[in-house]
Coordinates of N, CA and C in Angstrom, one line a residue:
N1 N 135.7 -62.4 18.1 CA 135.3 -60.9 18.2 C 134.7 -60.5 17.0
V2 N 133.9 -60.1 16.8 CA 133.1 -59.2 15.6 C 133.4 -57.8 16.0
R3 N 133.8 -57.7 15.1 CA 134.0 -55.7 15.5 C 132.6 -55.3 14.3
P4 N 131.8 -54.4 15.7 CA 130.7 -53.9 15.3 C 131.2 -52.8 14.1
A5 N 129.6 -52.6 13.7 CA 129.9 -51.7 12.6 C 129.8 -50.2 12.7
P6 N 130.7 -49.8 11.6 CA 131.1 -48.0 12.5 C 130.2 -47.5 12.9
D7 N 130.1 -46.3 13.6 CA 128.7 -44.6 13.3 C 129.0 -44.2 12.9
N8 N 128.0 -43.9 12.5 CA 127.2 -43.0 11.1 C 128.2 -41.8 10.4
L9 N 128.3 -41.3 11.8 CA 129.3 -40.1 11.7 C 130.6 -40.2 11.0
L10 N 131.3 -41.6 10.8 CA 132.5 -42.1 10.6 C 131.9 -42.2 8.9
V11 N 131.6 -43.0 9.0 CA 130.7 -43.4 7.3 C 130.7 -42.0 6.8
E12 N 129.7 -41.4 7.3 CA 129.8 -40.1 6.0 C 131.4 -39.1 6.2
I13 N 131.7 -39.3 7.1 CA 133.3 -39.0 6.9 C 134.1 -39.1 5.5
A14 N 134.1 -40.8 5.7 CA 134.9 -41.0 5.0 C 134.5 -41.6 3.5
D15 N 132.8 -41.3 3.6 CA 132.1 -41.1 2.2 C 132.6 -39.8 1.6
F16 N 132.8 -38.9 2.7 CA 133.3 -36.8 1.8 C 134.2 -37.5 1.3
V17 N 135.5 -37.9 2.6 CA 137.0 -37.9 1.6 C 136.7 -38.9 0.6
C18 N 136.2 -40.0 0.1 CA 136.6 -40.3 -0.9 C 135.8 -40.6 -2.1
H19 N 134.6 -39.9 -2.0 CA 134.0 -38.8 -2.7 C 133.5 -38.1 -2.4
P20 N 134.4 -37.0 -2.7 CA 134.3 -35.5 -2.4 C 132.7 -34.9 -3.5
P21 N 132.2 -33.7 -3.1 CA 131.5 -33.5 -3.6 C 132.4 -32.5 -4.7
E22 N 131.1 -31.8 -5.9 CA 131.6 -31.2 -6.8 C 131.4 -29.7 -6.1
F23 N 132.9 -29.0 -5.9 CA 132.0 -27.3 -5.1 C 132.0 -26.9 -6.6
S24 N 131.8 -25.3 -7.0 CA 131.5 -24.4 -7.6 C 132.9 -23.4 -7.8
A25 N 133.0 -22.6 -8.5 CA 134.0 -22.2 -8.2 C 134.5 -20.9 -6.8
L26 N 133.2 -20.3 -6.6 CA 132.8 -19.6 -6.0 C 133.1 -20.5 -4.3
A27 N 133.1 -21.7 -4.5 CA 133.2 -21.9 -3.2 C 134.9 -22.2 -2.8
Y28 N 135.8 -22.5 -3.4 CA 137.0 -22.4 -3.9 C 137.5 -20.3 -3.8
K29 N 137.1 -19.8 -4.2 CA 137.5 -18.5 -4.2 C 137.4 -18.0 -3.1
T30 N 136.3 -18.4 -1.6 CA 136.1 -18.1 -0.5 C 136.7 -19.0 0.1
A31 N 136.9 -20.0 0.1 CA 138.1 -21.2 0.7 C 139.1 -20.3 0.6
Q32 N 139.8 -20.3 -0.3 CA 141.3 -18.7 -1.0 C 140.9 -18.2 0.0
Y33 N 139.9 -17.4 0.0 CA 140.1 -15.5 0.5 C 140.0 -15.9 2.2
S34 N 139.0 -17.1 2.9 CA 139.9 -17.7 3.7 C 141.1 -17.8 4.9
L35 N 141.4 -18.7 3.8 CA 143.6 -19.5 4.0 C 143.7 -17.7 4.0
L36 N 143.8 -17.2 3.0 CA 144.8 -15.9 3.3 C 144.1 -15.2 4.7
D37 N 142.9 -15.0 5.2 CA 142.9 -13.6 6.2 C 143.3 -15.1 7.3
S38 N 143.2 -15.8 7.3 CA 144.1 -17.0 8.1 C 145.5 -16.7 8.6
L39 N 145.8 -16.9 7.6 CA 147.4 -16.4 7.7 C 147.6 -15.3 7.8
G40 N 147.4 -14.0 7.2 CA 147.5 -13.0 7.1 C 146.8 -12.6 9.1
C41 N 146.3 -13.1 9.4 CA 145.7 -12.9 11.2 C 146.7 -13.2 12.3
G42 N 147.2 -14.6 11.9 CA 148.2 -15.2 12.4 C 150.0 -14.8 12.1
L43 N 150.5 -14.3 11.1 CA 151.2 -13.5 10.2 C 151.7 -12.4 11.7
L44 N 150.2 -11.5 11.1 CA 150.7 -10.5 11.9 C 150.2 -9.8 13.4
T45 N 149.7 -11.7 14.0 CA 150.2 -12.0 15.6 C 150.9 -11.7 16.3
L46 N 152.3 -11.8 15.6 CA 153.3 -11.8 16.3 C 153.7 -10.2 16.7
N47 N 153.1 -9.7 16.0 CA 153.4 -8.2 16.3 C 153.0 -8.1 18.0
Y48 N 152.3 -9.0 18.6 CA 151.9 -8.9 19.6 C 152.7 -9.9 20.8
P49 N 152.7 -9.1 21.7 CA 153.6 -10.0 22.7 C 153.0 -10.4 23.6
D50 N 151.3 -10.6 24.2 CA 150.9 -11.0 25.2 C 150.4 -12.4 24.2
C51 N 150.8 -12.0 22.8 CA 150.7 -13.9 21.5 C 151.3 -14.3 21.8
V52 N 152.7 -13.9 21.3 CA 153.9 -14.2 21.6 C 154.3 -15.0 22.4
R53 N 154.1 -14.4 24.1 CA 154.3 -15.5 24.6 C 153.5 -17.2 24.9
M54 N 153.0 -17.5 24.3 CA 152.3 -18.2 24.5 C 152.8 -19.2 23.6
L55 N 153.7 -18.4 22.3 CA 153.8 -20.1 21.0 C 155.1 -20.4 21.6
G56 N 155.7 -21.8 21.0 CA 156.9 -22.1 21.5 C 156.4 -23.8 22.0
P57 N 157.6 -24.3 22.3 CA 157.8 -26.0 22.5 C 157.1 -25.2 23.7
V58 N 156.7 -26.0 24.7 CA 156.6 -26.9 26.0 C 157.0 -26.4 27.6
V59 N 158.6 -27.0 26.9 CA 159.8 -27.2 27.3 C 160.9 -26.5 26.4
E60 N 160.9 -25.7 27.0 CA 162.2 -24.4 26.4 C 163.3 -25.1 25.9
G61 N 162.9 -24.8 24.2 CA 164.5 -25.7 23.4 C 164.4 -26.9 23.0
A62 N 162.8 -27.4 23.5 CA 162.2 -29.0 22.8 C 161.8 -28.6 21.7
E63 N 162.2 -28.5 20.7 CA 161.7 -28.3 19.7 C 162.1 -29.5 18.7
M64 N 161.6 -30.2 17.2 CA 162.3 -31.6 16.8 C 162.9 -30.4 15.5
Q65 N 163.7 -31.9 15.0 CA 164.6 -30.8 13.8 C 164.0 -31.4 12.5
N66 N 162.9 -32.6 12.5 CA 162.2 -32.4 11.5 C 160.4 -32.1 11.8
G67 N 160.1 -31.5 12.7 CA 159.0 -30.8 13.3 C 158.6 -30.1 12.6
V68 N 156.7 -29.7 12.8 CA 156.3 -28.8 11.3 C 156.3 -28.2 12.3
C69 N 156.3 -27.1 10.7 CA 157.1 -25.8 10.8 C 155.9 -24.5 11.6
V70 N 156.2 -23.9 12.3 CA 154.6 -22.6 12.6 C 155.3 -21.4 12.0
P71 N 154.3 -20.6 10.8 CA 154.8 -20.0 10.1 C 154.6 -18.8 10.6
G72 N 155.9 -17.5 10.2 CA 156.7 -17.2 10.7 C 157.3 -16.8 11.7
T73 N 158.0 -17.7 12.4 CA 158.9 -18.5 13.4 C 160.0 -18.9 13.2
S74 N 161.1 -19.1 14.1 CA 161.8 -20.2 13.4 C 161.4 -22.2 14.5
Y75 N 160.8 -21.8 15.0 CA 160.3 -23.3 16.1 C 159.2 -24.5 14.3
R76 N 160.3 -25.4 15.3 CA 159.6 -26.8 14.1 C 159.0 -27.6 16.1
L77 N 157.8 -28.1 15.4 CA 157.1 -28.2 16.8 C 157.0 -30.1 16.5
D78 N 156.3 -30.6 17.3 CA 155.7 -31.4 17.9 C 154.7 -31.7 16.6
P79 N 153.4 -31.9 16.1 CA 152.8 -31.4 15.2 C 151.2 -31.2 16.5
V80 N 150.6 -32.2 18.1 CA 150.2 -31.7 18.8 C 150.5 -30.1 19.5
Q81 N 151.8 -29.6 19.2 CA 152.3 -28.7 19.6 C 151.8 -27.2 18.8
A82 N 152.5 -27.4 17.3 CA 152.6 -26.4 15.8 C 151.3 -26.8 15.8
A83 N 150.6 -27.7 15.8 CA 148.8 -27.2 16.3 C 148.3 -26.0 17.1
F84 N 147.9 -26.1 18.0 CA 147.6 -25.2 18.9 C 148.2 -23.9 18.8
N85 N 150.2 -23.5 18.6 CA 150.3 -22.7 18.4 C 150.2 -22.0 16.9
I86 N 149.6 -22.8 16.0 CA 148.7 -22.0 14.8 C 147.7 -21.5 15.7
G87 N 146.7 -23.1 15.9 CA 145.4 -22.3 15.9 C 145.6 -20.8 17.0
T88 N 146.2 -20.7 18.0 CA 146.7 -19.4 19.2 C 147.1 -18.5 18.0
M89 N 147.6 -18.2 16.9 CA 148.3 -17.6 16.2 C 147.0 -16.8 15.3
I90 N 146.3 -18.0 14.8 CA 144.7 -18.1 13.4 C 144.0 -16.4 14.9
R91 N 143.7 -17.7 15.8 CA 142.6 -16.9 17.2 C 142.4 -16.1 17.6
W92 N 143.4 -15.2 18.0 CA 144.3 -13.7 18.5 C 143.8 -12.7 18.1
L93 N 143.6 -12.5 16.2 CA 143.3 -11.6 16.1 C 141.9 -11.8 15.2
D94 N 141.7 -12.9 14.5 CA 140.0 -13.8 14.6 C 139.6 -13.1 14.9
Y95 N 139.4 -13.4 16.1 CA 138.3 -13.0 17.2 C 137.7 -11.9 17.4
N96 N 139.4 -10.7 17.2 CA 139.2 -10.1 17.9 C 138.2 -8.7 15.7
D97 N 138.4 -9.7 15.2 CA 137.3 -9.3 14.2 C 136.6 -9.3 14.4
T98 N 136.3 -10.5 14.7 CA 134.2 -11.1 14.7 C 134.5 -9.5 16.0
W99 N 134.2 -10.0 16.7 CA 134.7 -8.9 18.4 C 134.0 -7.4 17.3
L100 N 134.4 -7.3 16.8 CA 134.9 -6.1 16.2 C 133.7 -5.8 15.3
A101 N 133.4 -6.7 14.5 CA 131.9 -6.2 13.3 C 130.8 -6.5 14.6
A102 N 130.7 -7.3 14.6 CA 129.5 -7.1 16.0 C 129.2 -5.9 16.5
E103 N 130.7 -5.0 17.5 CA 129.9 -4.1 17.6 C 130.1 -3.0 17.1
W104 N 130.9 -3.0 15.7 CA 130.4 -2.1 14.8 C 128.9 -1.9 13.9
G105 N 128.4 -3.0 14.2 CA 127.5 -3.7 13.6 C 127.6 -4.1 12.1
L106 N 128.9 -5.1 11.7 CA 128.9 -5.4 10.5 C 128.1 -6.3 10.4
G107 N 127.6 -7.3 11.5 CA 127.0 -8.5 11.6 C 125.6 -8.5 10.2
Q108 N 125.7 -7.3 9.9 CA 124.1 -7.5 9.0 C 124.4 -7.6 7.7
W109 N 126.2 -7.6 7.2 CA 126.2 -8.1 6.0 C 126.5 -9.3 6.0
W110 N 126.5 -10.0 7.2 CA 126.7 -11.6 7.1 C 125.5 -12.2 7.5

């Protein structure tokens, strides 16, 4: 049994992780703003019942004692379901921000 060489993409990802490039202060500040925007969108989403109904475990009450915390809720879920919950919270309003930006002509600034 001979192991084949890994795909180029996997090699590139491993190189990036093991030897990350140096990022500018502006890049770090931009990433910080992006993170804060995502957290803000996610927490504000909890005011929208249509979104909140999509959150939580697949089976009611099926939470994990040491599971991943879903911000702004009491849920502790398995990693896959937590990723879905957090992603749903962030994208619920973030998508609307993008749509309104296009509708209001704010796209010219990007």
